[in-house]
N, CA and C of each residue as an Amber inpcrd file, in Angstrom:
protein
   273
  -8.9320000 -79.2050000 -51.0080000  -9.9470000 -79.2020000 -52.0270000
 -11.3020000 -79.6360000 -51.4640000 -11.2990000 -80.5710000 -50.5410000
 -12.5430000 -81.0480000 -49.9330000 -13.2070000 -79.9470000 -49.1170000
 -12.4000000 -79.0900000 -48.4870000 -12.9540000 -77.9910000 -47.6940000
 -13.6730000 -76.9890000 -48.5940000 -13.1180000 -76.7220000 -49.7790000
 -13.7660000 -75.8080000 -50.7200000 -15.0940000 -76.3840000 -51.2010000
 -15.0980000 -77.6810000 -51.4560000 -16.3210000 -78.3350000 -51.9240000
 -17.3940000 -78.2970000 -50.8380000 -17.0180000 -78.5510000 -49.5960000
 -17.9710000 -78.5150000 -48.4840000 -18.5210000 -77.1050000 -48.2940000
 -17.6780000 -76.1060000 -48.4530000 -18.1170000 -74.7170000 -48.3300000
 -19.0990000 -74.3730000 -49.4470000 -18.7950000 -74.8190000 -50.6580000
 -19.6670000 -74.5490000 -51.7940000 -21.0270000 -75.2280000 -51.6120000
 -21.0360000 -76.4640000 -51.1590000 -22.2900000 -77.1870000 -50.9270000
 -23.1060000 -76.4880000 -49.8420000 -22.4590000 -76.0650000 -48.7710000
 -23.1540000 -75.3610000 -47.6930000 -23.7340000 -74.0430000 -48.1920000
 -23.0040000 -73.3470000 -49.0440000 -23.4760000 -72.0850000 -49.6020000
 -24.7020000 -72.3040000 -50.4940000 -24.6630000 -73.3280000 -51.3270000
 -25.7880000 -73.6270000 -52.2140000 -27.0280000 -73.9950000 -51.4050000
 -26.8800000 -74.8390000 -50.3990000 -28.0260000 -75.2140000 -49.5670000
 -28.5540000 -74.0200000 -48.7740000 -27.6690000 -73.1750000 -48.2870000
 -28.0960000 -71.9820000 -47.5650000 -28.8840000 -71.0400000 -48.4550000
 -28.4230000 -70.8680000 -49.6890000 -29.1240000 -70.0150000 -50.6410000
 -30.4940000 -70.5980000 -50.9880000 -30.5560000 -71.9070000 -51.1800000
 -31.8340000 -72.5590000 -51.4680000 -32.8170000 -72.3740000 -50.3130000
 -32.3330000 -72.4910000 -49.1000000 -33.1870000 -72.2990000 -47.9270000
 -33.6940000 -70.8660000 -47.8550000 -32.8280000 -69.9150000 -48.1180000
 -33.2090000 -68.5050000 -48.0990000 -34.2760000 -68.2110000 -49.1540000
 -34.0810000 -68.7380000 -50.3570000 -35.0530000 -68.4990000 -51.4250000
 -36.3910000 -69.1680000 -51.1520000 -36.3810000 -70.3300000 -50.5430000
 -37.6450000 -71.0020000 -50.2400000 -38.4180000 -70.2650000 -49.1540000
 -37.7320000 -69.5540000 -48.2880000 -38.3990000 -68.7750000 -47.2430000
 -38.9210000 -67.4500000 -47.7830000 -38.3620000 -66.9660000 -48.8950000
 -38.7650000 -65.6760000 -49.4540000 -40.1330000 -65.7430000 -50.1220000
 -40.5060000 -66.8640000 -50.7140000 -41.7910000 -66.9760000 -51.4160000
 -42.9850000 -66.7470000 -50.4930000 -43.0610000 -67.3960000 -49.3260000
 -44.2000000 -67.1130000 -48.4430000 -44.2180000 -65.6660000 -47.9520000
 -43.0620000 -65.0740000 -47.7690000 -43.0050000 -63.6860000 -47.3150000
 -43.5460000 -62.7520000 -48.3860000 -43.2740000 -63.0410000 -49.6500000
 -43.7550000 -62.2020000 -50.7420000 -45.2720000 -62.2410000 -50.8450000
 -45.8730000 -63.3370000 -50.4720000 -47.3250000 -63.4730000 -50.5600000
 -48.0450000 -62.7050000 -49.4620000 -47.3250000 -62.0590000 -48.5860000
 -47.9320000 -61.3130000 -47.4950000 -47.9710000 -59.8210000 -47.7830000
 -47.7860000 -59.4220000 -49.0360000 -47.7700000 -58.0130000 -49.4070000
 -49.1590000 -57.4240000 -49.5930000 -50.2190000 -58.2050000 -49.4220000
 -51.5690000 -57.7260000 -49.7040000 -52.0250000 -56.6920000 -48.6870000
 -52.7940000 -55.8260000 -49.1500000 -53.3950000 -54.7440000 -48.4020000
 -53.9800000 -53.8330000 -49.4690000 -54.5400000 -54.4830000 -50.4900000
 -55.0160000 -53.7900000 -51.6820000 -56.2060000 -52.8920000 -51.3670000
 -56.2880000 -51.7760000 -52.0960000 -57.4390000 -50.8910000 -51.9440000
 -58.6700000 -51.5480000 -52.5530000 -59.8360000 -51.0030000 -52.2600000
 -61.0970000 -51.5590000 -52.7580000 -61.0660000 -51.6880000 -54.2770000
 -61.5800000 -52.8010000 -54.7660000 -61.6580000 -53.0170000 -56.1980000
 -60.4420000 -53.7030000 -56.7910000 -59.4200000 -53.9390000 -55.9900000
 -58.2060000 -54.5910000 -56.4670000 -58.1120000 -55.9970000 -55.9030000
 -57.5360000 -56.8820000 -56.6800000 -57.3250000 -58.2660000 -56.2610000
 -55.9000000 -58.4350000 -55.7610000 -55.7200000 -59.3790000 -54.8650000
 -54.3910000 -59.7330000 -54.3770000 -53.9780000 -61.0220000 -55.0810000
 -52.9080000 -60.9730000 -55.8680000 -52.4630000 -62.1380000 -56.6290000
 -51.8800000 -63.2070000 -55.7170000 -51.6070000 -64.3660000 -56.3000000
 -50.9960000 -65.4500000 -55.5310000 -49.6190000 -65.0580000 -55.0210000
 -49.0160000 -64.0400000 -55.6030000 -47.6830000 -63.6000000 -55.1840000
 -47.7430000 -62.4070000 -54.2370000 -48.9450000 -61.9150000 -53.9420000
 -49.0810000 -60.8500000 -52.9570000 -49.0520000 -59.4470000 -53.5150000
 -49.3790000 -59.2780000 -54.7880000 -49.3820000 -57.9530000 -55.3940000
 -50.7930000 -57.5820000 -55.8260000 -51.0710000 -56.2830000 -55.9070000
 -52.4090000 -55.7880000 -56.2060000 -52.5680000 -55.4310000 -57.6770000
 -53.7500000 -55.7040000 -58.2190000 -54.0660000 -55.3470000 -59.5920000
 -55.4680000 -55.7890000 -59.9440000 -55.8600000 -55.5660000 -61.2030000
 -57.2120000 -55.9090000 -61.6140000 -57.2500000 -56.7560000 -62.8780000
 -56.1160000 -57.2110000 -63.3620000 -56.0920000 -58.0590000 -64.5510000
 -56.1870000 -59.5200000 -64.1460000 -56.2290000 -60.4000000 -65.1480000
 -56.3390000 -61.8330000 -64.8780000 -55.1820000 -62.3450000 -64.0250000
 -54.0050000 -61.7530000 -64.1960000 -52.8460000 -62.1880000 -63.4130000
 -53.0680000 -61.9870000 -61.9160000 -53.8900000 -61.0160000 -61.5500000
 -54.1650000 -60.7210000 -60.1460000 -55.4700000 -61.3600000 -59.6690000
 -56.5160000 -61.2700000 -60.4950000 -57.8580000 -61.6960000 -60.0890000
 -58.2070000 -63.1140000 -60.5170000 -57.3640000 -63.7290000 -61.3250000
 -57.6320000 -65.0750000 -61.8180000 -57.1410000 -66.1380000 -60.8460000
 -56.6020000 -67.2000000 -61.4070000 -56.1400000 -68.3460000 -60.6120000
 -55.1210000 -67.9110000 -59.5620000 -55.3300000 -68.3300000 -58.3350000
 -54.4220000 -68.0170000 -57.2400000 -54.7560000 -66.7360000 -56.4980000
 -55.7890000 -66.0260000 -56.9300000 -56.1950000 -64.7820000 -56.2750000
 -56.4930000 -65.0540000 -54.8050000 -55.9150000 -64.2230000 -53.9190000
 -56.0720000 -64.4280000 -52.4770000 -57.2350000 -63.6460000 -51.8840000
 -57.4630000 -62.4340000 -52.3800000 -58.5250000 -61.6050000 -51.8130000
 -58.9290000 -60.5390000 -52.8180000 -60.0150000 -59.8480000 -52.5110000
 -60.5380000 -58.8300000 -53.4010000 -61.6030000 -59.4210000 -54.3020000
 -61.9370000 -58.7390000 -55.3840000 -62.9870000 -59.2370000 -56.2860000
 -62.4490000 -60.3090000 -57.2370000 -61.9610000 -61.4110000 -56.6860000
 -61.3900000 -62.4960000 -57.4930000 -62.4090000 -63.0000000 -58.5030000
 -61.9500000 -63.3570000 -59.6900000 -62.8430000 -63.7600000 -60.7670000
 -63.4920000 -65.1000000 -60.5290000 -62.8300000 -65.9990000 -59.9000000
 -63.4180000 -67.3150000 -59.6930000 -63.7400000 -67.9620000 -61.0230000
 -65.0010000 -68.2850000 -61.2480000 -65.3670000 -68.9680000 -62.4880000
 -66.1660000 -68.0990000 -63.4460000 -66.6600000 -66.9440000 -62.9930000
 -67.5380000 -66.1980000 -63.8800000 -67.0920000 -64.7960000 -64.2270000
 -65.9810000 -64.3200000 -63.7350000 -65.5050000 -62.9860000 -64.0590000
 -66.1730000 -61.9000000 -63.2510000 -66.3590000 -62.1470000 -61.9570000
 -67.0290000 -61.1700000 -61.1070000 -66.3010000 -59.8270000 -61.0680000
 -64.9840000 -59.8130000 -61.2750000 -64.2190000 -58.5730000 -61.1740000
 -64.4140000 -57.6790000 -62.3880000 -64.9690000 -58.2040000 -63.4510000
 -65.1150000 -57.4230000 -64.6760000 -65.9240000 -56.1530000 -64.4400000
 -66.9330000 -56.2050000 -63.5940000 -67.7550000 -55.0300000 -63.3230000
 -66.9500000 -53.9410000 -62.6370000 -65.9630000 -54.3020000 -61.8570000
 -65.1330000 -53.3260000 -61.1650000 -64.0600000 -52.7220000 -62.0340000
 -63.9780000 -53.1340000 -63.2980000 -62.9360000 -52.6480000 -64.1880000
 -63.3370000 -51.3500000 -64.8830000 -64.5900000 -50.9450000 -64.7970000
 -65.0320000 -49.7310000 -65.4600000 -64.2630000 -48.5310000 -64.9270000
 -63.8400000 -47.6570000 -65.8260000 -63.1260000 -46.4540000 -65.4140000
 -61.6640000 -46.6850000 -65.1110000 -61.1080000 -47.7830000 -65.5940000
 -59.6970000 -48.0730000 -65.3440000 -58.9660000 -48.1850000 -66.6740000
 -57.7120000 -47.8110000 -66.6670000 -56.8620000 -47.9420000 -67.8420000
 -55.5910000 -48.6540000 -67.4390000 -54.9380000 -49.2610000 -68.4150000
 -53.6720000 -49.9340000 -68.1290000 -52.6010000 -48.8950000 -67.8630000
 -51.8790000 -49.0700000 -66.7890000 -50.7650000 -48.2010000 -66.4570000
 -49.4620000 -48.8540000 -66.8760000 -48.3710000 -48.4120000 -66.3350000
 -47.0550000 -48.9570000 -66.6500000 -46.9930000 -50.4350000 -66.3060000
 -46.4390000 -51.2240000 -67.1850000 -46.2810000 -52.6480000 -66.9200000
 -47.5800000 -53.4290000 -66.9780000 -48.6350000 -52.8440000 -67.5590000
 -49.8950000 -53.5490000 -67.6820000 -50.7210000 -53.5680000 -66.4110000
 -50.3000000 -52.8520000 -65.3820000 -51.0400000 -52.8110000 -64.1260000
 -52.2000000 -51.8460000 -64.2790000 -53.3710000 -52.2920000 -63.9160000
 -54.5540000 -51.4520000 -64.0100000 -54.5510000 -50.4350000 -62.8730000
 -54.8710000 -49.1960000 -63.2060000 -54.9250000 -48.1440000 -62.1920000
 -56.2520000 -47.4040000 -62.3180000 -56.7550000 -46.8380000 -61.2170000
 -58.0180000 -46.1070000 -61.2910000 -57.9290000 -44.9420000 -62.2680000
 -59.0400000 -44.6230000 -62.9060000 -59.0960000 -43.5230000 -63.8630000
 -58.5770000 -42.2280000 -63.2460000 -58.8510000 -42.0020000 -61.9730000
 -58.4240000 -40.7660000 -61.3190000 -56.9100000 -40.6420000 -61.2440000
 -56.1940000 -41.7590000 -61.3890000 -54.7330000 -41.7140000 -61.3450000
 -54.1120000 -41.6260000 -62.7280000 -54.9140000 -41.6380000 -63.7730000
 -54.4230000 -41.5340000 -65.1450000 -54.5810000 -40.0950000 -65.5990000
 -53.6180000 -39.2850000 -65.3520000 -53.6940000 -37.8660000 -65.7030000
 -52.9880000 -37.6210000 -67.0290000 -53.6360000 -36.9050000 -67.9120000
 -53.0020000 -36.5510000 -69.1820000 -51.9880000 -35.4590000 -68.9290000
 -50.8820000 -35.5500000 -69.6390000 -49.8280000 -34.5370000 -69.4350000
 -49.7140000 -33.6560000 -70.6200000
């Protein structure tokens, strides 16, 4: 029984270590096109979730909403992600 418990504890700690290493890796996904912000989690977009607190690069809002000017000609796409007008094609 002690061997099973030791195996379970080792598995839990190993999983915790793996998950803690995944967060910094996820933040390295940036390579956003012009006009897009890189969120604290490494994803591109133009909403507050991307350009607000934790924004890593791009037209981050900071304190005054600098990215708002870059929002012209954009519509919300699937999942609330802003996409350029040229990518919003009517079907």
